[in-house]
Structures are given as C-alpha cells and as structure tokens.
Short mmCIF file of C-alpha atoms and ligand atoms in Angstrom, two decimals:
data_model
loop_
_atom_site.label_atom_id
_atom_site.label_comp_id
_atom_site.label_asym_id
_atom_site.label_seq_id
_atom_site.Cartn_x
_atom_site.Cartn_y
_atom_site.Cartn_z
CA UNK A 1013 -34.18 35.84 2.40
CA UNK A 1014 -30.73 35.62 3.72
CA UNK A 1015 -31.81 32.04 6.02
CA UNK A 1016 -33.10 30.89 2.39
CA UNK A 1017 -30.31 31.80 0.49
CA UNK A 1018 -27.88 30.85 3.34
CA UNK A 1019 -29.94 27.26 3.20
CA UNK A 1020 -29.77 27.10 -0.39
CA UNK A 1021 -25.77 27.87 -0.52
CA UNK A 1022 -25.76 24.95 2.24
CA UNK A 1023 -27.61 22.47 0.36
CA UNK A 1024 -25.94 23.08 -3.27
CA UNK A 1025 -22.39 22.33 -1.24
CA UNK A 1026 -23.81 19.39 0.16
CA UNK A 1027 -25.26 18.29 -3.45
CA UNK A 1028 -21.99 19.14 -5.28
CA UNK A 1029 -20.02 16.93 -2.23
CA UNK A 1030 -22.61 14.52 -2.41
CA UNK A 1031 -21.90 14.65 -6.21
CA UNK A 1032 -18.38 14.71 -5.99
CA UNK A 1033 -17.92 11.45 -3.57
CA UNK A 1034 -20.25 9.99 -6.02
CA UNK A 1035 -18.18 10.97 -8.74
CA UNK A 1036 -15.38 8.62 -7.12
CA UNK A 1037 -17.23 5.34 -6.86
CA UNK A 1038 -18.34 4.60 -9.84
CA UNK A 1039 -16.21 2.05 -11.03
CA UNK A 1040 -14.15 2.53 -13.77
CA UNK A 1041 -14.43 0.77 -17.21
CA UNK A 1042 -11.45 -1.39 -17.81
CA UNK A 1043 -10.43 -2.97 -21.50
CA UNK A 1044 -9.34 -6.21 -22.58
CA UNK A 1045 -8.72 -9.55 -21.20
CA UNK A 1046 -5.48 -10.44 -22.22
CA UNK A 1047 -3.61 -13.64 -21.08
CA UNK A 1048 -1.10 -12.04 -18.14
CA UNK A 1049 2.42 -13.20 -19.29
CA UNK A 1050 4.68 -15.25 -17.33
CA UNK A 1051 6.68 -13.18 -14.62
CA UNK A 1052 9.47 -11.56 -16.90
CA UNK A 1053 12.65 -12.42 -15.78
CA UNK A 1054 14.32 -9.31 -17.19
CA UNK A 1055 12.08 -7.08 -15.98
CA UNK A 1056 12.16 -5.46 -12.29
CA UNK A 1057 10.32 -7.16 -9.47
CA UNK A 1058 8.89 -5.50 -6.21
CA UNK A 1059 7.20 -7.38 -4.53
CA UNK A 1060 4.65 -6.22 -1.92
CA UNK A 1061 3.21 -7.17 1.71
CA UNK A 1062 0.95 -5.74 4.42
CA UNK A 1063 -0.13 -6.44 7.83
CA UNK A 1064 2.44 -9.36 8.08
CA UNK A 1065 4.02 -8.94 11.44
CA UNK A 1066 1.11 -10.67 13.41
CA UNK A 1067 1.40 -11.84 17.08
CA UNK A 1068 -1.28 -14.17 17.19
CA UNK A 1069 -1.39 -15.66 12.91
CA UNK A 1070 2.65 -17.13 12.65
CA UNK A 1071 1.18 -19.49 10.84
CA UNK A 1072 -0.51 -17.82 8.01
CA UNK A 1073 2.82 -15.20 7.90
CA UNK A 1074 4.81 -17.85 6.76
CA UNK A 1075 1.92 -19.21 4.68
CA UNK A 1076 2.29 -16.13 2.83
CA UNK A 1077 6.09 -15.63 2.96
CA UNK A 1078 6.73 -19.03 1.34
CA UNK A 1079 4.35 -18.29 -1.16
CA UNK A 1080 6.58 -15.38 -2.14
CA UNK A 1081 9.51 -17.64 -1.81
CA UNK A 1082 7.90 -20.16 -4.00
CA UNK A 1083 6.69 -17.92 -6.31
CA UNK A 1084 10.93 -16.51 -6.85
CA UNK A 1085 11.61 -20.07 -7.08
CA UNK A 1086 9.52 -21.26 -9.59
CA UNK A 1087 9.14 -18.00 -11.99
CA UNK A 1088 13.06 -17.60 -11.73
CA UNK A 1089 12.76 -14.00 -11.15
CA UNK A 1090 14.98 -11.71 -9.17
CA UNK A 1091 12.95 -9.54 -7.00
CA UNK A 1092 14.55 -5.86 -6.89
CA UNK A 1093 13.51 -5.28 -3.16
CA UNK A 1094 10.27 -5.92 -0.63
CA UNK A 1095 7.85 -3.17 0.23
CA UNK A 1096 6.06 -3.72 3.96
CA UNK A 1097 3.26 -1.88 3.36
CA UNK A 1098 2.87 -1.27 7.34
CA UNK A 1099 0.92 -2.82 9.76
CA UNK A 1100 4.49 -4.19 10.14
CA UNK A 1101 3.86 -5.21 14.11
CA UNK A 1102 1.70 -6.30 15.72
CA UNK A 1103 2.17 -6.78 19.51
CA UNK A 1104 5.18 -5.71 21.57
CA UNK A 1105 8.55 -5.26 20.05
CA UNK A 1106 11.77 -3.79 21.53
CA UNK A 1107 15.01 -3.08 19.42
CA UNK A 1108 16.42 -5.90 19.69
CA UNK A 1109 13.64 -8.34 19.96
CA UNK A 1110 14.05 -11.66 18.22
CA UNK A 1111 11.03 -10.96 16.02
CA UNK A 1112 13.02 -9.27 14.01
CA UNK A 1113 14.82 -11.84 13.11
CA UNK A 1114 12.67 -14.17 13.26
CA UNK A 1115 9.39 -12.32 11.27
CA UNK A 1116 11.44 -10.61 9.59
CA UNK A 1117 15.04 -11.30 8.80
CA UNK A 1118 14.75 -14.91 7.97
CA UNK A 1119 11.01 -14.87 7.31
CA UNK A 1120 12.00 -12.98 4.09
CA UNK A 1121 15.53 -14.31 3.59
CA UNK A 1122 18.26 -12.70 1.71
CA UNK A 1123 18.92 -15.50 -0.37
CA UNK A 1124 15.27 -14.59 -1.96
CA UNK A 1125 15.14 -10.52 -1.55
CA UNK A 1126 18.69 -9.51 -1.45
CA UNK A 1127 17.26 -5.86 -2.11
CA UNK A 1128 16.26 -3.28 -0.01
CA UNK A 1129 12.88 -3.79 2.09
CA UNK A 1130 10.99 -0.31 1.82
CA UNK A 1131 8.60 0.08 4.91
CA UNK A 1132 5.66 2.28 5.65
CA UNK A 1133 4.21 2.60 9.48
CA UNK A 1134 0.63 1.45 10.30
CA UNK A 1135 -2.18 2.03 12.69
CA UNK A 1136 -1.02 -1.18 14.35
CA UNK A 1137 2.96 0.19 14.50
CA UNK A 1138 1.57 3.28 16.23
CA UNK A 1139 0.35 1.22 18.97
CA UNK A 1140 2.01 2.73 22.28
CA UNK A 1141 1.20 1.03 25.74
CA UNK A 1142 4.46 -1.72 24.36
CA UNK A 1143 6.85 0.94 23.49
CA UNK A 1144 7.03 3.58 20.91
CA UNK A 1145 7.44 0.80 18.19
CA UNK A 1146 7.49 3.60 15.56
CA UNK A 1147 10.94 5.04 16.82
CA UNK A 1148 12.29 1.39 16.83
CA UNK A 1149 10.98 1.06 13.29
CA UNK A 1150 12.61 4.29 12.27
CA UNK A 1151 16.07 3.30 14.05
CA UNK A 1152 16.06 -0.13 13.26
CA UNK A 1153 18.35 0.00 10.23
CA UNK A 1154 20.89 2.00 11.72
CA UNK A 1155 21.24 -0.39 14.91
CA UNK A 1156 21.79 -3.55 12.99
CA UNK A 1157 24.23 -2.90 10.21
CA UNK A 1158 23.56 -5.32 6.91
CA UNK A 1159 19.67 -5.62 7.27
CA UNK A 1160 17.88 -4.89 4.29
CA UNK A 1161 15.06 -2.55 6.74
CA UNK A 1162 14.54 0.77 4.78
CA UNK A 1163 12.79 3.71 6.78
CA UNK A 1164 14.49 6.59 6.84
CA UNK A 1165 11.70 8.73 7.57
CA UNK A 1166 8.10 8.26 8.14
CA UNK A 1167 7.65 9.56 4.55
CA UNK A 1168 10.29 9.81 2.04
CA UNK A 1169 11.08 9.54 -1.71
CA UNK A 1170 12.83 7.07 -3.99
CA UNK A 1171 12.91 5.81 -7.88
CA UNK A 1172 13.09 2.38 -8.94
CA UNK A 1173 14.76 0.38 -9.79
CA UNK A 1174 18.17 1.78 -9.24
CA UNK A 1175 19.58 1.51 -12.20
CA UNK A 1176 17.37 3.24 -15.29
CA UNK A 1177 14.71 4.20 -12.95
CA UNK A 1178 10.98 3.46 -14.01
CA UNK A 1179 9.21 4.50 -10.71
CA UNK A 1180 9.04 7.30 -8.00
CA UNK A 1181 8.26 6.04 -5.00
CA UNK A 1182 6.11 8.50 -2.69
CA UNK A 1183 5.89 6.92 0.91
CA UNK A 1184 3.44 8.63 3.32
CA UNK A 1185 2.21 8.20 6.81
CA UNK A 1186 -0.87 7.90 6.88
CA UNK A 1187 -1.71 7.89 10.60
CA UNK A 1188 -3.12 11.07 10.40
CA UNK A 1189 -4.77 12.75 13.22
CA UNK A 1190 -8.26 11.66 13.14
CA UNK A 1191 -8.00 9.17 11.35
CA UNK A 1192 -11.03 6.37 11.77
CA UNK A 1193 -9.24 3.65 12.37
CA UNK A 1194 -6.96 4.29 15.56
CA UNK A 1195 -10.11 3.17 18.18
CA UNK A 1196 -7.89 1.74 20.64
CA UNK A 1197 -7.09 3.94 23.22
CA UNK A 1198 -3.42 2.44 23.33
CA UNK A 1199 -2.74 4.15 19.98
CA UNK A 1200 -1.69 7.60 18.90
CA UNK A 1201 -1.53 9.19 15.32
CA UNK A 1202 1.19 11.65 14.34
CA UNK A 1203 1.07 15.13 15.36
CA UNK A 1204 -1.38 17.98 13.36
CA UNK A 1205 1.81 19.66 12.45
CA UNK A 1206 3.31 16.79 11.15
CA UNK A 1207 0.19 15.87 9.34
CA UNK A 1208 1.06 19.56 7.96
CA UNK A 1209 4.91 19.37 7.23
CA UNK A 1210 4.37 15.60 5.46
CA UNK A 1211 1.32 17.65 3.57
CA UNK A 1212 3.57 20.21 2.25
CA UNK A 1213 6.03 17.99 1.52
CA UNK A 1214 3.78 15.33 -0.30
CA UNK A 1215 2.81 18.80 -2.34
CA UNK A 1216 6.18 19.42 -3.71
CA UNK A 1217 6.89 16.28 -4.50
CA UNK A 1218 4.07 15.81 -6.64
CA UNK A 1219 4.60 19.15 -7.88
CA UNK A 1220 8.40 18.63 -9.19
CA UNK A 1221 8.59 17.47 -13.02
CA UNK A 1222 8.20 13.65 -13.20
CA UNK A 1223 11.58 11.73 -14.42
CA UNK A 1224 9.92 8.81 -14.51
CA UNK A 1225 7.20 7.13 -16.75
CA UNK A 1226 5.48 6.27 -13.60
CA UNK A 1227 4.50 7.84 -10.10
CA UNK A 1228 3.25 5.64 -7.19
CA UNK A 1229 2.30 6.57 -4.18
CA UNK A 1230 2.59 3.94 -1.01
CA UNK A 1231 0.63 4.08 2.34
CA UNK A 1232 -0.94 1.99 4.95
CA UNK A 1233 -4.19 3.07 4.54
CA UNK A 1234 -6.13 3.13 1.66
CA UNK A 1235 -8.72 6.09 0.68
CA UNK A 1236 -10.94 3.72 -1.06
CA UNK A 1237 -11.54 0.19 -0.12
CA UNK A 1238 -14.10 -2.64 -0.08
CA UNK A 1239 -13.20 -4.35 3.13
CA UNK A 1240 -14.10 -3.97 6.56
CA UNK A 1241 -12.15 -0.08 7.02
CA UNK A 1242 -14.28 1.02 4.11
CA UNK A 1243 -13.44 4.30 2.48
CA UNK A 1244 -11.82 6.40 4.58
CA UNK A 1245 -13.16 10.08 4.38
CA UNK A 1246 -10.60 11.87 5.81
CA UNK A 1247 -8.06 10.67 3.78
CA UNK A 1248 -10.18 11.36 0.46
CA UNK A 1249 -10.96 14.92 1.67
CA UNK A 1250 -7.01 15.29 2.07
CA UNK A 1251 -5.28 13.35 -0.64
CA UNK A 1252 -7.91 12.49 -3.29
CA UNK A 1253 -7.45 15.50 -4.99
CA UNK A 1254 -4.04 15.60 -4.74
CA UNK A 1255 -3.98 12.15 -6.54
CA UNK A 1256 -5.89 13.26 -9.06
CA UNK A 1257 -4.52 16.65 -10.26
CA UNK A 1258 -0.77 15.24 -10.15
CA UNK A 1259 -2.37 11.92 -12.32
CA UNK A 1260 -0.33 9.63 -9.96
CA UNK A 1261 -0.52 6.42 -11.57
CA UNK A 1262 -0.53 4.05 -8.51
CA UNK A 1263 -1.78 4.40 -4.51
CA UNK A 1264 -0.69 1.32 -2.92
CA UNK A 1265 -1.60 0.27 0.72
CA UNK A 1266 -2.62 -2.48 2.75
CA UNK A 1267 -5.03 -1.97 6.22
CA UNK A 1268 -7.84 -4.24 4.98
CA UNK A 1269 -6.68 -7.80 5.23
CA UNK A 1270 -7.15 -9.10 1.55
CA UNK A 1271 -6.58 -8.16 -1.93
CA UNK A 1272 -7.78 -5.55 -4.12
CA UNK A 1273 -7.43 -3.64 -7.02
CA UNK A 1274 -10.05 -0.36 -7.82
CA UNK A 1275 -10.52 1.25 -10.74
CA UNK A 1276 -12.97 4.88 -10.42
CA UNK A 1277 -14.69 6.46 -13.72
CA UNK A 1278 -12.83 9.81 -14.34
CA UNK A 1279 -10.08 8.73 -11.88
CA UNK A 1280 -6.63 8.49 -13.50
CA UNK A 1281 -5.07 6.29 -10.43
CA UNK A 1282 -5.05 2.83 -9.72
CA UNK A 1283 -6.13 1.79 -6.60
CA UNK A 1284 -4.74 -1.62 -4.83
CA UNK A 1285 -4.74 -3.21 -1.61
CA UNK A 1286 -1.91 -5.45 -0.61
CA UNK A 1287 -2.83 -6.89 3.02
CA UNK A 1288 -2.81 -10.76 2.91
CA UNK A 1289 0.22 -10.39 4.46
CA UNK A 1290 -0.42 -13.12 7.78
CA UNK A 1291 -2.89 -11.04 9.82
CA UNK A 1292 -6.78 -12.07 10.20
CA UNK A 1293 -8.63 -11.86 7.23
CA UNK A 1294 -11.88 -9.55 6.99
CA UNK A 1295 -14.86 -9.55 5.47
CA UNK A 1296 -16.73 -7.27 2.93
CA UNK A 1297 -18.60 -4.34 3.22
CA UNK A 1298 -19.11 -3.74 -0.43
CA UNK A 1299 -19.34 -6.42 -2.97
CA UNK A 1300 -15.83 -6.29 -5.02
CA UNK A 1301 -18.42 -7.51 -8.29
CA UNK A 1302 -19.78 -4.28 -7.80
CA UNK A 1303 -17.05 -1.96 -7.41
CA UNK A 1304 -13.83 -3.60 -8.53
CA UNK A 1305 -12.75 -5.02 -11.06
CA UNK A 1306 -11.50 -7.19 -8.32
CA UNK A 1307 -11.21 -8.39 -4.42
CA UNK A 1308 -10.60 -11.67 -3.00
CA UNK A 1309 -10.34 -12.37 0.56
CA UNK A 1310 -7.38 -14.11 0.92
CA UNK A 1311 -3.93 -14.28 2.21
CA UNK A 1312 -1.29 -13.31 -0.57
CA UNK A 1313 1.37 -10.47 -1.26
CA UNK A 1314 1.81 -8.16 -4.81
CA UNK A 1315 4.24 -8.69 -7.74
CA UNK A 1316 4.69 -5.28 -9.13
CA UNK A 1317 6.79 -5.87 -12.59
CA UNK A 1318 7.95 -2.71 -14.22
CA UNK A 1319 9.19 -1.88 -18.08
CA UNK A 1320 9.79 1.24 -19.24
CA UNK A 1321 6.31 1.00 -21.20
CA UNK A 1322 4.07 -0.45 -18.54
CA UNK A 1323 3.89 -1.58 -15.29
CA UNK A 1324 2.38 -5.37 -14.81
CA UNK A 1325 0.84 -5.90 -11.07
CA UNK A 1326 -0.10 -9.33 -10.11
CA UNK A 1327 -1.81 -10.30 -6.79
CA UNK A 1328 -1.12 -13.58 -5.54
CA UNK A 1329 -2.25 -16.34 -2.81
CA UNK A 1330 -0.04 -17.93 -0.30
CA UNK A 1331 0.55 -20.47 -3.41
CA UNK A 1332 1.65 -18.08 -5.30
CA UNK A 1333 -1.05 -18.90 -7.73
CA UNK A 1334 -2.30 -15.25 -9.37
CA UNK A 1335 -5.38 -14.58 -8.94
CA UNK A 1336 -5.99 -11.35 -10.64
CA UNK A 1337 -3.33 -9.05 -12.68
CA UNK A 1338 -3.38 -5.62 -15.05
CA UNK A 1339 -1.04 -4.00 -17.13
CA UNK A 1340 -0.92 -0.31 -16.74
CA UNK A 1341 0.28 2.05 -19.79
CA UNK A 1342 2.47 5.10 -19.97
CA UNK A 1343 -0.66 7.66 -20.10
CA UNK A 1344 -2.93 5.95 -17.76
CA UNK A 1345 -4.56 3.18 -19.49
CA UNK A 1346 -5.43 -0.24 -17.83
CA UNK A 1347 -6.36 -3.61 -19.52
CA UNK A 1348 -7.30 -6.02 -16.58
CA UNK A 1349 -5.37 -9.62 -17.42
CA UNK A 1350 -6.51 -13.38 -17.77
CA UNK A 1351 -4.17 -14.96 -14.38
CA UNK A 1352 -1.48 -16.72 -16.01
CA UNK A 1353 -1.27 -19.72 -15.11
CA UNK A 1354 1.38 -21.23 -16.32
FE1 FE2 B 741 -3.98 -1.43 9.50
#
C-alpha cells in the first residue's frame, strides 16, 4: 500500500512537472500587426549584442558592428548605451591585449555609442586554460580610465535611461554550476555559493517595489530557446518562477547564435535572444514557426527603444534591415509589428 501510494505520489509529481514544463511552451497568442514605426529619435536607444568577441569570425563582427553603425547613421538616432550580452571573448585575452581596442573600443566607436556599454559574462568568458578572462572583464574599466566597459559586478542593478528612468536593469550570471553548456573541460562556472548569494540577491531585487514602468532582466543564457542550446532546464527550474511571480517584463540573453523573440501562453515575460553578434551561426532544434512568433538565423544585434508607455524592440541584420519588431505595453501586452521598412 505504501510502494503504491509512494508510486502514485511519484507519478502525480512527475505529471504535474510534466504539466508544468508543458505549461511553458505553448506559445503565446500575440495581437495585431501594426506597421513598426521608424526608430524614434526622441526616444531612448539601447542597443544590444551577443557572442561578438570571436577569434576565428572578424569578419562577420564587423559585419554586424557596421550594421549598428549604419543603422545610427541612417535612422539619426542617439543610442543611450550598448549592452554585450556576454559571450564577450572568445579566445585568449590579457588586460591589456589589443583586442580590446581593436574588438572592442573602435569596433563600437564612441563617435556612435558615446554611452555606457553594460556587459554580462558568458560560458565562453569563463573559459580558463588562457587566463581568468572573467577577472580581466571585471577590472577592465578601472585599468583604462575613459572606456565606456561597464561591469562592476558579475550581477548588478541599474535604471535606464539616466535621466527619467523607464527601465531596471537586472544583470545576472548565469554560469551557474551545472549548467549544460560548459562541456569543455577548460571552463569553470561560478561557485554553488555564489550561485546562492547572486540567488538571494536576484530575490530582493525583484522583491523591492518597481519605480519603473518596466523590469528587464539580462543574461547570457537564455531559459527558453529554439537554437542549438535548447531550453535550458536548470535555469527554468531556478529562475522561471522567479520571472513569473515578479511579472518581469523582459529576459534578454544571447548564447544561441541568431535571433529570437518567444512569447509562452500564461507567461507574462518576453523572451528574446540577441546573439548575431559575429560568432558562428547555429542551426535549429525547434522550428521558430512553431514556437515563436519569431527566429531567424542570422547575424544582427537588438534596438531596444523605450517610452514611458511602451517599450519597442527591433531585431536587426548586419544591414540593419529589421527583420522582426513588437511593442510591449505597460501591463504586459504585446502586439508583434510589420518591419518597417522605411
Ligand atoms: Fe554562449
């Protein structure tokens, strides 16, 4: 009696997980399409980049950076600041290694992003047989006075834009122990009590009263994706719910090398992947037609546009042509765009 009910216990948690993950991927219904707007040049540009700072792809990194460049140029806008969404090097680095300067410093020049350049770490920056190229990430901006390199931490906080603040910022590291995609035995994750103090942290954050109209949260890795890294468990187990009772708005990450964008039924975030940054691209492991709206394997970067009102993200190619945009609402509501192509 007790093996049975013992069995039964088992199997109705493995039905109500089973439910639950299932729960997640349906895709989400998404209203309207709406002619995207040109880029508003009074608005507040970010725009956004992962798995750029490739040692074997120059090519297709500055394929990608002067589409950004282009894309300022032509639209006339006046991007805010960058966010590297990690996966930031690839390779060896030392502190002062002309890649810096050279993939990064003039790569992205000043004279386009004048603003701060948010960065989050990657499996790929927690690479260690070339150097601990996570503490030269971290003490980077206090060794070379007048770079725009922002990583104070390996998670920290901001809003945005400076002035009349629209967005909080919530920057993880999301090398956790465990995590599925650190195979190569040259790599490390961060420590379990790290995992625990960033976990704790993350907690209180979310918990404080919001004093802004939207909450985004930034990683490398994403929880849900339809690229070659596929969903990764662990990070749903830890952070999905967390997402989800706090109703952050936005979870923003690269890893997979192409763009996406995933709405879930009953899920009130919006899911996009930002990782056509210069590295190789990847194939699919679930159709994006199928669980989307959208996914295009290509190299490109993010133009996240923010009013008070709503937030307008646009992913781009290394033209700078948009491929696929939405406007999210104050409250949670998403209307996937018509490209603008103006
Ligand atoms: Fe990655």
């Amino acid at each position: 009696m007790g093996k049975t009910g013992s069995i039964s216990r088992r199997s109705f948690l493995k039905q109500t997980v089973a439910f639950s993950a299932l729960a997640a991927i349906q895709p989400r219904a998404v209203f309207g399409q709406l002619p995207s707007p040109a880029p508003d040049r009074n608005a507040a540009h970010m725009l956004m980049l992962g798995d750029w700072g490739t040692d074997k792809y120059l090519e297709q990194q500055v394929a990608t950076a002067n589409g950004m460049k282009s894309y300022v140029d032509v639209r006339q806008i006046h991007p805010e600041s960058l966010f590297m969404l990690g996966d930031n090097w690839y390779g060896t680095l030392s502190d002062d290694s002309p890649r810096w300067q050279s993939q990064f410093e003039q790569m992205y020049p000043k004279s386009h992003f004048p603003g701060p350049a948010y960065a989050v770490l990657g499996n790929h920056d927690y690479e260690y047989k070339i150097g601990n190229k996570v503490e030269m990430e971290l003490r980077y901006a206090s060794r070379h006075e007048g770079t725009r390199w922002y990583m104070p931490s390996r998670w920290y906080t901001f809003t945005w834009p400076q002035e009349k603040p629209i967005v909080t910022f919530i920057c993880l590291d999301s090398n956790l122990p465990g995590t599925k995609s650190d195979p190569w035995p040259w790599s490390f994750t961060m420590k379990r009590e790290h995992r625990d103090e960033q976990e704790a942290w993350f907690k209180q954050e979310l918990a404080k009263p919001r004093t802004t109209p939207f909450v985004a949260v930034v990683a490398h890795h994403p929880l849900f994706s339809n690229g070659i890294h596929k969903d990764n468990h662990l990070l749903i187990k830890r952070w999905d719910d967390l997402l989800r009772d706090a109703k952050v708005d936005f979870y923003l990450t690269g890893h997979d090398h192409d763009l996406q964008h995933l709405e879930f039924a009953g899920h009130p975030t919006s899911f996009v992947i930002s990782g056509g940054g210069g590295a190789e691209l990847v194939d699919w492991t679930t159709d994006p037609k199928k669980r989307g709206p959208w996914g295009s394997k290509v190299l490109g970067f993010t133009d996240f546009e923010a009013k008070d009102d709503a937030i307008i993200v646009r992913l781009l190619d290394q033209n700078a042509k948009e491929l696929h945009s939405f406007r999210r609402h104050v409250g949670g509501a998403v209307e996937v765009l018509t490209p603008f192509a103006g």
